[in-house]
N, CA, C and O atoms as a GROMACS GRO file, in nm:
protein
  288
    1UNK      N    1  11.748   9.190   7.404
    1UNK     CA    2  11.736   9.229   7.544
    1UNK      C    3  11.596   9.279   7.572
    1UNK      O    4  11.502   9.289   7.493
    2UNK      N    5  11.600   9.310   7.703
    2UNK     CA    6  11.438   9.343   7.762
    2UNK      C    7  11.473   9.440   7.841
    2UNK      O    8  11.500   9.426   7.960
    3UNK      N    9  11.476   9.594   7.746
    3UNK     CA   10  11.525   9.690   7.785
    3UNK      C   11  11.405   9.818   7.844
    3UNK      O   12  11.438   9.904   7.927
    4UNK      N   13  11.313   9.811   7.805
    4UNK     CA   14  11.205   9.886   7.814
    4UNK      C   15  11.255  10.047   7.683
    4UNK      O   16  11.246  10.086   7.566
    5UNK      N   17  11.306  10.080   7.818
    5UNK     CA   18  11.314  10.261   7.740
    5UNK      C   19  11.455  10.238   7.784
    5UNK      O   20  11.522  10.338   7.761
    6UNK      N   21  11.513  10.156   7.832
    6UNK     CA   22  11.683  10.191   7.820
    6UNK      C   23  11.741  10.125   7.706
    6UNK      O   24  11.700  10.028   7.642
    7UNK      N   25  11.899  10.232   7.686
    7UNK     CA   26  11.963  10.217   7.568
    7UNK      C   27  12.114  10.239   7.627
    7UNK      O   28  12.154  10.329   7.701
    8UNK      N   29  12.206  10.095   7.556
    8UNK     CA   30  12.353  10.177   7.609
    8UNK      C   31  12.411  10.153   7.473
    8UNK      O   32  12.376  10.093   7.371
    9UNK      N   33  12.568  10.265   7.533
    9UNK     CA   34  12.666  10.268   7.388
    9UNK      C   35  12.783  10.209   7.435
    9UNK      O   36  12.818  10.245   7.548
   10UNK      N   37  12.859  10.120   7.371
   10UNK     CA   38  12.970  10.088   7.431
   10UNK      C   39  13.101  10.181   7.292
   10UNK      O   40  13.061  10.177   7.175
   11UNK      N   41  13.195  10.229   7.309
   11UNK     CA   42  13.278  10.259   7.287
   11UNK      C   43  13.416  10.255   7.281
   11UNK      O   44  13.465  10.339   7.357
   12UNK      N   45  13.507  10.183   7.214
   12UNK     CA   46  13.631  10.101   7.261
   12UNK      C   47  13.684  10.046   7.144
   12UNK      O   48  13.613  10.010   7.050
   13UNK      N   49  13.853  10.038   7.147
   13UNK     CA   50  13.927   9.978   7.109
   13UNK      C   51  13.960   9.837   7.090
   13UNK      O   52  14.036   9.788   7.006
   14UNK      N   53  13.862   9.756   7.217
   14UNK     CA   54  13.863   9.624   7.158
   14UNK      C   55  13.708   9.557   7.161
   14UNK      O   56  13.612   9.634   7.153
   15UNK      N   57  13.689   9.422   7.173
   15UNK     CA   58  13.599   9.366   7.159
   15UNK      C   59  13.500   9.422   7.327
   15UNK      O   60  13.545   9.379   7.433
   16UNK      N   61  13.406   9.490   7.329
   16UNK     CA   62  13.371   9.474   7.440
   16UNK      C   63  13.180   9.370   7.493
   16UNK      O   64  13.131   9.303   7.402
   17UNK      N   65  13.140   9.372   7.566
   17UNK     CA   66  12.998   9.256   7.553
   17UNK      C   67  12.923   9.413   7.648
   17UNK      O   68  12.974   9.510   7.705
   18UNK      N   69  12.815   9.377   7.626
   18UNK     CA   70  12.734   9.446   7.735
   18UNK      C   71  12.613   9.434   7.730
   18UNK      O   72  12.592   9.405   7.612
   19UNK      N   73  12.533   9.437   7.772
   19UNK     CA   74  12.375   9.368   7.791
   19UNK      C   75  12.309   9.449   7.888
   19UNK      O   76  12.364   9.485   7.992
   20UNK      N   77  12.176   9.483   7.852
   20UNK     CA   78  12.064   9.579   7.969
   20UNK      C   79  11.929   9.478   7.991
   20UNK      O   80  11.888   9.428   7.886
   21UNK      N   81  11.887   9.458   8.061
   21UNK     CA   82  11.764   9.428   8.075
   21UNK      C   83  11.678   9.476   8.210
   21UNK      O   84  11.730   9.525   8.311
   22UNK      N   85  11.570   9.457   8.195
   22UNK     CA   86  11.505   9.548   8.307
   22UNK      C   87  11.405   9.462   8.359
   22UNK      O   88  11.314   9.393   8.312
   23UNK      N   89  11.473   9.503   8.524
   23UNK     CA   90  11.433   9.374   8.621
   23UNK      C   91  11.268   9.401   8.593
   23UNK      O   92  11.201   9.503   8.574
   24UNK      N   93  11.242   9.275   8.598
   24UNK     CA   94  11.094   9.229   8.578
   24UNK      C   95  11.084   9.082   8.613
   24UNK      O   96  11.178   9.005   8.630
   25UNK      N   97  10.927   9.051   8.622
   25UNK     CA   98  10.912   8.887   8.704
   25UNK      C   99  10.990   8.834   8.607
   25UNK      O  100  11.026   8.893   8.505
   26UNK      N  101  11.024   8.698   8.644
   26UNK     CA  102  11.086   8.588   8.585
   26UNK      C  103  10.985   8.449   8.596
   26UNK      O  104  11.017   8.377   8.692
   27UNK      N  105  10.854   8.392   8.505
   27UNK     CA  106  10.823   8.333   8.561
   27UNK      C  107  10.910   8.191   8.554
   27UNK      O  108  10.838   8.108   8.608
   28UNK      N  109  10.989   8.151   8.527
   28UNK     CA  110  11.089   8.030   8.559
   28UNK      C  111  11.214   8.034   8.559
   28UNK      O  112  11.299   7.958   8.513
   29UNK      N  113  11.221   8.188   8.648
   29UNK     CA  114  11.366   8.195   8.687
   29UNK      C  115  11.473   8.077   8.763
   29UNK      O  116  11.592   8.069   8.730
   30UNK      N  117  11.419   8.001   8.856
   30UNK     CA  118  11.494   7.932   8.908
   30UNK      C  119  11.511   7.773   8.772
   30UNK      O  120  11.618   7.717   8.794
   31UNK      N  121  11.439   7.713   8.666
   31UNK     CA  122  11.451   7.682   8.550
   31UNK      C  123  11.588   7.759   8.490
   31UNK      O  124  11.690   7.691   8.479
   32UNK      N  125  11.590   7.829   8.470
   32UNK     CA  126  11.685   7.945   8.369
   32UNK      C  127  11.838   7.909   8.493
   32UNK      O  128  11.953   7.892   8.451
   33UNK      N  129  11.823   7.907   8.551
   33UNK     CA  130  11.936   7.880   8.665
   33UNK      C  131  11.994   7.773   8.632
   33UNK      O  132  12.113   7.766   8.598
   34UNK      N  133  11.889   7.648   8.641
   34UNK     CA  134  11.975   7.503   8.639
   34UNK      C  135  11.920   7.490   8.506
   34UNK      O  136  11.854   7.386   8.495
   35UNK      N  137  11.924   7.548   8.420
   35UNK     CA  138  11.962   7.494   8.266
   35UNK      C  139  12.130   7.612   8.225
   35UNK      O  140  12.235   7.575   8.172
   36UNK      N  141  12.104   7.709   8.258
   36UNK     CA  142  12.216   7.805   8.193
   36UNK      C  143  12.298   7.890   8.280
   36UNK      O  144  12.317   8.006   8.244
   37UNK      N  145  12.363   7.838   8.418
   37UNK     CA  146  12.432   7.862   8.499
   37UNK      C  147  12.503   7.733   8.540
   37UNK      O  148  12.431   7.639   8.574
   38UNK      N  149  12.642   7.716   8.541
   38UNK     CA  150  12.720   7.673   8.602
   38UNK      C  151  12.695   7.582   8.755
   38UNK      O  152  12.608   7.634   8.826
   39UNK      N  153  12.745   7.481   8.802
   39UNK     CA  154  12.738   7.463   8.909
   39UNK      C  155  12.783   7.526   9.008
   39UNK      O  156  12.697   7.522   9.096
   40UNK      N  157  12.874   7.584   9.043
   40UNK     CA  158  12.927   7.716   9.110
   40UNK      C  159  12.824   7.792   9.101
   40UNK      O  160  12.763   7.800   9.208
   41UNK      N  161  12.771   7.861   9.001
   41UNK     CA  162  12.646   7.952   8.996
   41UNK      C  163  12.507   7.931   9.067
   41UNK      O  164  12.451   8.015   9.137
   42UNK      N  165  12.459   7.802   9.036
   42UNK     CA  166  12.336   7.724   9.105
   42UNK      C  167  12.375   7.728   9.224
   42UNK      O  168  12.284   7.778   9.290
   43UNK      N  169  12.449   7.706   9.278
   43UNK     CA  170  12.482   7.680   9.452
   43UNK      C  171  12.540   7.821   9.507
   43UNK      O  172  12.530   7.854   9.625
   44UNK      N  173  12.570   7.860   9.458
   44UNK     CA  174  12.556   8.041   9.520
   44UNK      C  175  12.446   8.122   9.511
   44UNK      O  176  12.420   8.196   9.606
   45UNK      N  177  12.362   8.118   9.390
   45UNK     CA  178  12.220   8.164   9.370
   45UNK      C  179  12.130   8.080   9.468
   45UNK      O  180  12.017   8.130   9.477
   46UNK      N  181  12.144   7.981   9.536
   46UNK     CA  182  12.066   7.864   9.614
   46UNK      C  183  12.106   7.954   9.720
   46UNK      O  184  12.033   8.050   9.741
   47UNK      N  185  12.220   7.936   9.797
   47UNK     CA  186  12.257   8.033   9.899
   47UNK      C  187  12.199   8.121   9.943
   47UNK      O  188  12.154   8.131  10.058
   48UNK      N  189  12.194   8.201   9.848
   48UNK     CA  190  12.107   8.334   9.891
   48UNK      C  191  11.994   8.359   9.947
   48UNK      O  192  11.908   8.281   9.905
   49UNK      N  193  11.950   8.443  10.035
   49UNK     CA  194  11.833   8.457  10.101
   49UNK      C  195  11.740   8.451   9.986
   49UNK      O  196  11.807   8.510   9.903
   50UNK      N  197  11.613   8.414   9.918
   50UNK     CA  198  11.526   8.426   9.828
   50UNK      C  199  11.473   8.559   9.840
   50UNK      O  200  11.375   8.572   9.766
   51UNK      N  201  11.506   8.682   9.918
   51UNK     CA  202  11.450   8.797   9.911
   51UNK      C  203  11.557   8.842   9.786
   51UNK      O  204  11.510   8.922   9.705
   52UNK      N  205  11.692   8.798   9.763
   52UNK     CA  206  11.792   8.834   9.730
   52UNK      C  207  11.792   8.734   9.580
   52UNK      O  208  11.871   8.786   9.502
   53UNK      N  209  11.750   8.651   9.540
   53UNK     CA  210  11.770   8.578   9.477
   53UNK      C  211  11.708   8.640   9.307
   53UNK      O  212  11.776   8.615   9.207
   54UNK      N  213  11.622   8.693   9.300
   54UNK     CA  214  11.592   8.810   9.184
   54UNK      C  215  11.686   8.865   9.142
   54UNK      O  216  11.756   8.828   9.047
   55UNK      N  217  11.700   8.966   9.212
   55UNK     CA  218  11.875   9.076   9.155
   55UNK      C  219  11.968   9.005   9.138
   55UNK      O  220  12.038   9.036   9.041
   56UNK      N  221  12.010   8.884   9.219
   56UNK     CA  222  12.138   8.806   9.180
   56UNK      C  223  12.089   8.741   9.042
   56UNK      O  224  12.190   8.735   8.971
   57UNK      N  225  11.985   8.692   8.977
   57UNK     CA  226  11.996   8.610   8.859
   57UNK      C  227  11.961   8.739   8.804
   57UNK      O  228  11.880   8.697   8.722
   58UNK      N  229  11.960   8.854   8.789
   58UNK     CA  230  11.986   8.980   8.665
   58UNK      C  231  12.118   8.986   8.677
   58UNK      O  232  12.183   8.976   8.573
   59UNK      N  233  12.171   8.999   8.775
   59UNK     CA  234  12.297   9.003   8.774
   59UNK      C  235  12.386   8.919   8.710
   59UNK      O  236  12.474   8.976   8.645
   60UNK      N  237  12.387   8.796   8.711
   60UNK     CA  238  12.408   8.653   8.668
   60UNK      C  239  12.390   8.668   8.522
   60UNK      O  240  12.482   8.661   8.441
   61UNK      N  241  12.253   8.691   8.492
   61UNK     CA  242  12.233   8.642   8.352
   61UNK      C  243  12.288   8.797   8.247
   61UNK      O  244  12.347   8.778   8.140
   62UNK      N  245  12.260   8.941   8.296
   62UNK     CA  246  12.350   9.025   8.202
   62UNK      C  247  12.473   8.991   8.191
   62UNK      O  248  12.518   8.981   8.077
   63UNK      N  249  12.553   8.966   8.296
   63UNK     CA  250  12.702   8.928   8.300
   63UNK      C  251  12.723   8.811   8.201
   63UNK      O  252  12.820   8.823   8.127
   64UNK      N  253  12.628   8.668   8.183
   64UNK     CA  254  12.695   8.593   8.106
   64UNK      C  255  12.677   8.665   7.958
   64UNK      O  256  12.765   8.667   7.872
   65UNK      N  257  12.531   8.728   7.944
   65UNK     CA  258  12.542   8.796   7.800
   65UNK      C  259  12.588   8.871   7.777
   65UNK      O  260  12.571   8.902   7.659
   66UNK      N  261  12.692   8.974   7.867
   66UNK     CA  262  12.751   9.028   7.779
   66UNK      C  263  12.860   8.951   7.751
   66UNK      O  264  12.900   8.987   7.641
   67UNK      N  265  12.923   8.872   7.789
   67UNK     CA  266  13.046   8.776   7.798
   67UNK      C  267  13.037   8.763   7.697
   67UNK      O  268  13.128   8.806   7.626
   68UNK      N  269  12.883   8.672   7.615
   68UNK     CA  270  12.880   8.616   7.493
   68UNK      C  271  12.901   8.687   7.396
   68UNK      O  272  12.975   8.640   7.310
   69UNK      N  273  12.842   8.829   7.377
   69UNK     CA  274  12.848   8.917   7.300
   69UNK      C  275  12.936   8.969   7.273
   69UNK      O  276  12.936   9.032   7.167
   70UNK      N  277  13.073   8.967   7.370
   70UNK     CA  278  13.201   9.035   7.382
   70UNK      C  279  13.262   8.905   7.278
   70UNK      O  280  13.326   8.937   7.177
   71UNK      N  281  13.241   8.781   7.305
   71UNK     CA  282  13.305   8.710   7.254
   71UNK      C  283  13.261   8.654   7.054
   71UNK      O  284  13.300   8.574   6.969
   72UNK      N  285  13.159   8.762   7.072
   72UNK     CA  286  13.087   8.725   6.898
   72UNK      C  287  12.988   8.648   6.888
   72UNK      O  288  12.940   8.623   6.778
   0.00000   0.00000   0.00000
């Protein structure tokens, strides 16, 4: 991850995922989109106003890693 100075703990009984990264440029964020997002994903991230389109792919991309991580 691309955490700077943040750190998390997860704690739990079963498998859990969780991922930090810290918003910063993306220089081929919209690349990272249509290689490792879903079609559902690409066309909702497209949607979005481009003022908005930053925070939604942090959003996007912690959520799939922690998924992965939850899953091993």
């Amino acid at each position: 991850t691309h955490t700077a100075d943040l750190a998390l703990i997860a704690v739990a009984r079963r498998r859990v995922g969780v991922d930090v990264e810290r918003v910063r440029p993306v220089p081929d964020r919209d690349g990272l989109v249509a290689r490792f997002f879903s079609a559902p994903e690409q066309a909702a991230y497209r949607e979005l106003p481009a003022d908005r389109r930053h925070a939604a792919f942090f959003r996007g991309w912690t959520c799939k890693e922690a998924v992965i991580k939850a899953a091993g």
